[in-house]
Coordinates of N, CA and C in Angstrom, one line a residue:
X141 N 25.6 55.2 127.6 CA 26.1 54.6 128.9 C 25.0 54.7 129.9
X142 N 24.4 55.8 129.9 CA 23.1 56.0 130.8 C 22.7 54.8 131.2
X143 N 21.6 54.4 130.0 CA 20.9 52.7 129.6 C 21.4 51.9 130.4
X144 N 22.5 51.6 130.3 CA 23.8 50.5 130.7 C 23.6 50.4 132.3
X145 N 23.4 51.8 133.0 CA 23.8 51.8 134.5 C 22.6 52.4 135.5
X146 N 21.4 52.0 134.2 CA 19.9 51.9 135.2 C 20.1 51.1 136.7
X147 N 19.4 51.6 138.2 CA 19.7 51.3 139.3 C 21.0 51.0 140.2
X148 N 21.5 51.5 139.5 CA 22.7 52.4 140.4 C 22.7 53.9 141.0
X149 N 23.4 54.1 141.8 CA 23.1 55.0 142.6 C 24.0 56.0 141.8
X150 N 23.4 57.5 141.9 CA 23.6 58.4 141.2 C 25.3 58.7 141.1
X151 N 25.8 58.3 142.0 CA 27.6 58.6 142.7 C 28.4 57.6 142.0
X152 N 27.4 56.6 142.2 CA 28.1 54.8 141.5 C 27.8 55.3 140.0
X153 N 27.2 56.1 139.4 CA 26.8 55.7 138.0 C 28.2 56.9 137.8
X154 N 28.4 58.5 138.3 CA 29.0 59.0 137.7 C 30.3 58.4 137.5
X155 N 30.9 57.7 138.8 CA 32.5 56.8 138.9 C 32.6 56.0 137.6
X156 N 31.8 55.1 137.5 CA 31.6 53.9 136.3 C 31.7 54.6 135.5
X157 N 30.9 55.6 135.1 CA 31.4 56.4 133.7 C 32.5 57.1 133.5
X158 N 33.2 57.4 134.6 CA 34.3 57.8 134.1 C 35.3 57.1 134.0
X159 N 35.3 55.8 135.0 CA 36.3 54.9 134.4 C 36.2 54.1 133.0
X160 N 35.0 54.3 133.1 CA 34.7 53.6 131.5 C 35.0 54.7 130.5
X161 N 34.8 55.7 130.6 CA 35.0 56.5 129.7 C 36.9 56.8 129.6
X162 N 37.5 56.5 130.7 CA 38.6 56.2 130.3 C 39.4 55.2 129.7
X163 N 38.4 54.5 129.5 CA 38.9 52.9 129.1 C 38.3 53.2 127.8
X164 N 37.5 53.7 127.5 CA 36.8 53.8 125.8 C 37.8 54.9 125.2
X165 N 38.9 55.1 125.0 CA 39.4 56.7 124.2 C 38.8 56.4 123.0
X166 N 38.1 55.7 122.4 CA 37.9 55.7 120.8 C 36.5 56.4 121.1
X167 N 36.1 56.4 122.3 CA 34.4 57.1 122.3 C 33.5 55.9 121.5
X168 N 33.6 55.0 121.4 CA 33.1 54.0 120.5 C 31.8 53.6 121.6
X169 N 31.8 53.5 122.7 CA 30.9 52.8 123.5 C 31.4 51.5 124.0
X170 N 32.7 51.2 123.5 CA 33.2 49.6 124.1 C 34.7 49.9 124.4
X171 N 35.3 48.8 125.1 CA 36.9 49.4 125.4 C 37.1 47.5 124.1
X172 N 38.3 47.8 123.7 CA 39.0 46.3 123.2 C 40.1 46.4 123.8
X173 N 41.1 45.2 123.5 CA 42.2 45.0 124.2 C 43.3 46.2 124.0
X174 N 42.9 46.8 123.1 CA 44.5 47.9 122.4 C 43.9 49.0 123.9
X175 N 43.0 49.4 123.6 CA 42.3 50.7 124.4 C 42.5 50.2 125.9
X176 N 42.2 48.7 126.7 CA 42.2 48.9 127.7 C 43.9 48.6 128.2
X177 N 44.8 48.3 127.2 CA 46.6 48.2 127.3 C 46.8 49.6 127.3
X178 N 46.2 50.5 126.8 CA 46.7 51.5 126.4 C 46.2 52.3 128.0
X179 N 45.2 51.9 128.4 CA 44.7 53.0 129.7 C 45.4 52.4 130.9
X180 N 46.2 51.1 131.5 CA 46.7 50.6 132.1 C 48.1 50.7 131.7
X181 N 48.9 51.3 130.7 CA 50.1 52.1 130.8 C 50.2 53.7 131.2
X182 N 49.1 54.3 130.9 CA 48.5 55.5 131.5 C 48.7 55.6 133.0
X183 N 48.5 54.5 133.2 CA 48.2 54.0 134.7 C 49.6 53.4 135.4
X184 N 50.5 53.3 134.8 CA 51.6 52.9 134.8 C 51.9 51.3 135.2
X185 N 51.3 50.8 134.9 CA 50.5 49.4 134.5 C 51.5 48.6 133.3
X186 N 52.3 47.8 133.5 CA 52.7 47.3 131.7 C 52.5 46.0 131.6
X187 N 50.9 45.9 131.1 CA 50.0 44.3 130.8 C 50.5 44.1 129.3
X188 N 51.1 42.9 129.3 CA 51.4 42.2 128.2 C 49.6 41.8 127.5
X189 N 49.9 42.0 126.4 CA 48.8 42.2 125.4 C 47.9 40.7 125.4
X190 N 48.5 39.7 126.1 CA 47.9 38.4 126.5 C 47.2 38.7 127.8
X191 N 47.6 39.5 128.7 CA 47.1 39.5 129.9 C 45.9 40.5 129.5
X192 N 45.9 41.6 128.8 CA 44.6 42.4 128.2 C 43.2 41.9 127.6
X193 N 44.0 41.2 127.3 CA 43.2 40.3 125.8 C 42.6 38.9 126.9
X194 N 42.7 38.8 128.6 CA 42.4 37.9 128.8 C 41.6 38.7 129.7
X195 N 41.7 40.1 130.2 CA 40.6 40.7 130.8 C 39.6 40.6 129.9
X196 N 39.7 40.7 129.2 CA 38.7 41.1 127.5 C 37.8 40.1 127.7
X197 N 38.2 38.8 127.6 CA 37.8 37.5 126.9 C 36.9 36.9 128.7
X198 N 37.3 37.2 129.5 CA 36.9 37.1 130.7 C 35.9 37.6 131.4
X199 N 35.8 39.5 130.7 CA 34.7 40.1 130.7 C 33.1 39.7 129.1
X200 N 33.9 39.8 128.3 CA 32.8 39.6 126.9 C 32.1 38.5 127.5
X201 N 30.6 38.7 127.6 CA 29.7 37.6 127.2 C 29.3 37.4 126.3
X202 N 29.5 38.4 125.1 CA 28.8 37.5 123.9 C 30.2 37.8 122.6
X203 N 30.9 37.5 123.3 CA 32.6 36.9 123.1 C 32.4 37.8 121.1
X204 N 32.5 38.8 121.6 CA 32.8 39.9 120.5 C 34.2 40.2 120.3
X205 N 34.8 40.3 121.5 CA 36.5 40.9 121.3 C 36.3 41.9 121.9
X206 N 35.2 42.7 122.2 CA 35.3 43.9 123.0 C 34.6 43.8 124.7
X207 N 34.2 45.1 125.3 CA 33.6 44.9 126.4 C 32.5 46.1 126.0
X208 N 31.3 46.1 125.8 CA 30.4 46.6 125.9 C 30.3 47.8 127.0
X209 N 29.2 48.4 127.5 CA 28.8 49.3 128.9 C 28.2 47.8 129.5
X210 N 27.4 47.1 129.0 CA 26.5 46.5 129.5 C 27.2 45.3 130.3
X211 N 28.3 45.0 129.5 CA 28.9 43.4 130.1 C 30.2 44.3 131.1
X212 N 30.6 45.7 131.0 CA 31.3 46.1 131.9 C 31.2 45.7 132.9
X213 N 29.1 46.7 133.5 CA 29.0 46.8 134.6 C 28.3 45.5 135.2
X214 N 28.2 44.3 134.3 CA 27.5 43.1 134.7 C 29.0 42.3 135.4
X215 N 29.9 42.6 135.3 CA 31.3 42.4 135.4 C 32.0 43.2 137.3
X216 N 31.1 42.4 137.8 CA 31.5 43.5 139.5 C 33.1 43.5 139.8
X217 N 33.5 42.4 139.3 CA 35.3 42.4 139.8 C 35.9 43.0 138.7
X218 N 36.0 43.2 137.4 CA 36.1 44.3 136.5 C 36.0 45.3 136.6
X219 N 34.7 46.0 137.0 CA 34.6 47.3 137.4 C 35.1 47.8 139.2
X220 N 35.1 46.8 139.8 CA 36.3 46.8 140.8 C 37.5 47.3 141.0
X221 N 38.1 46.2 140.0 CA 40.1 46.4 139.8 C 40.1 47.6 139.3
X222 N 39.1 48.3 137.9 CA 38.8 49.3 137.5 C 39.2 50.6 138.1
X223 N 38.1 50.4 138.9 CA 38.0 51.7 139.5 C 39.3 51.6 140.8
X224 N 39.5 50.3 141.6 CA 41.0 51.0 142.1 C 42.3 51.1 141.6
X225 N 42.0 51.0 140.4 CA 43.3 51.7 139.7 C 43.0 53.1 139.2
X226 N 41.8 53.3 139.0 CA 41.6 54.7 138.9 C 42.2 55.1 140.1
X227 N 41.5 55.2 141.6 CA 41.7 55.6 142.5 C 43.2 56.0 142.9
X228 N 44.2 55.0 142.6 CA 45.3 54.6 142.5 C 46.2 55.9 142.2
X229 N 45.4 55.8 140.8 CA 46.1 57.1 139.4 C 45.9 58.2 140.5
X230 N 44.9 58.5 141.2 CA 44.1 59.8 141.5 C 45.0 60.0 143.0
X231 N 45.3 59.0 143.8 CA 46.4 59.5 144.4 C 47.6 60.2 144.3
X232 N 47.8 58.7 143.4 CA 49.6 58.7 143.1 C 50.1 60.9 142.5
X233 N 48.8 61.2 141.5 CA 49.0 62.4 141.0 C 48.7 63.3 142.0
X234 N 48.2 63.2 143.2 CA 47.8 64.5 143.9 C 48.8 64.9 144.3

């Protein structure tokens, strides 16, 4: 992930990785549609597997079926919605 988030600011890189690291539970280095349905019910979130699958297909640039580190953070309104639903989570539980 490091690689992925060259020139970002040290605060901006740890946030991104943690949202991304919550969106990857397989530790794989990519999130796919199952993983990021699955962190958006976490989130109390209930995306129909069309609506995931269209974050997916919306973020992928080299239309794999997954989302890379790379196409994440090339993805500004992705890692946006992202992170304020993190924020969200991080309320709602305090």
């Amino acid at each position: 992930f490091a690689a992925c988030a060259v020139g970002r600011k040290k605060e901006q890189k740890q946030e991104i990785k943690e949202v991304f690291g919550l969106l990857d539970a397989s530790g794989s280095g990519d999130v796919d549609s199952g993983e990021l349905q699955a962190a958006m019910r976490v989130l109390d979130f209930e995306p129909k597997k069309k609506q995931t699958q269209k974050m997916i297909s919306d973020t992928d640039g080299d239309e794999s079926g997954i989302i890379g580190c790379e196409e994440f953070l090339r993805n500004e309104n992705f890692v946006g919605q992202c992170m304020n639903i993190s924020l969200w989570r991080a309320r709602r539980t305090s």
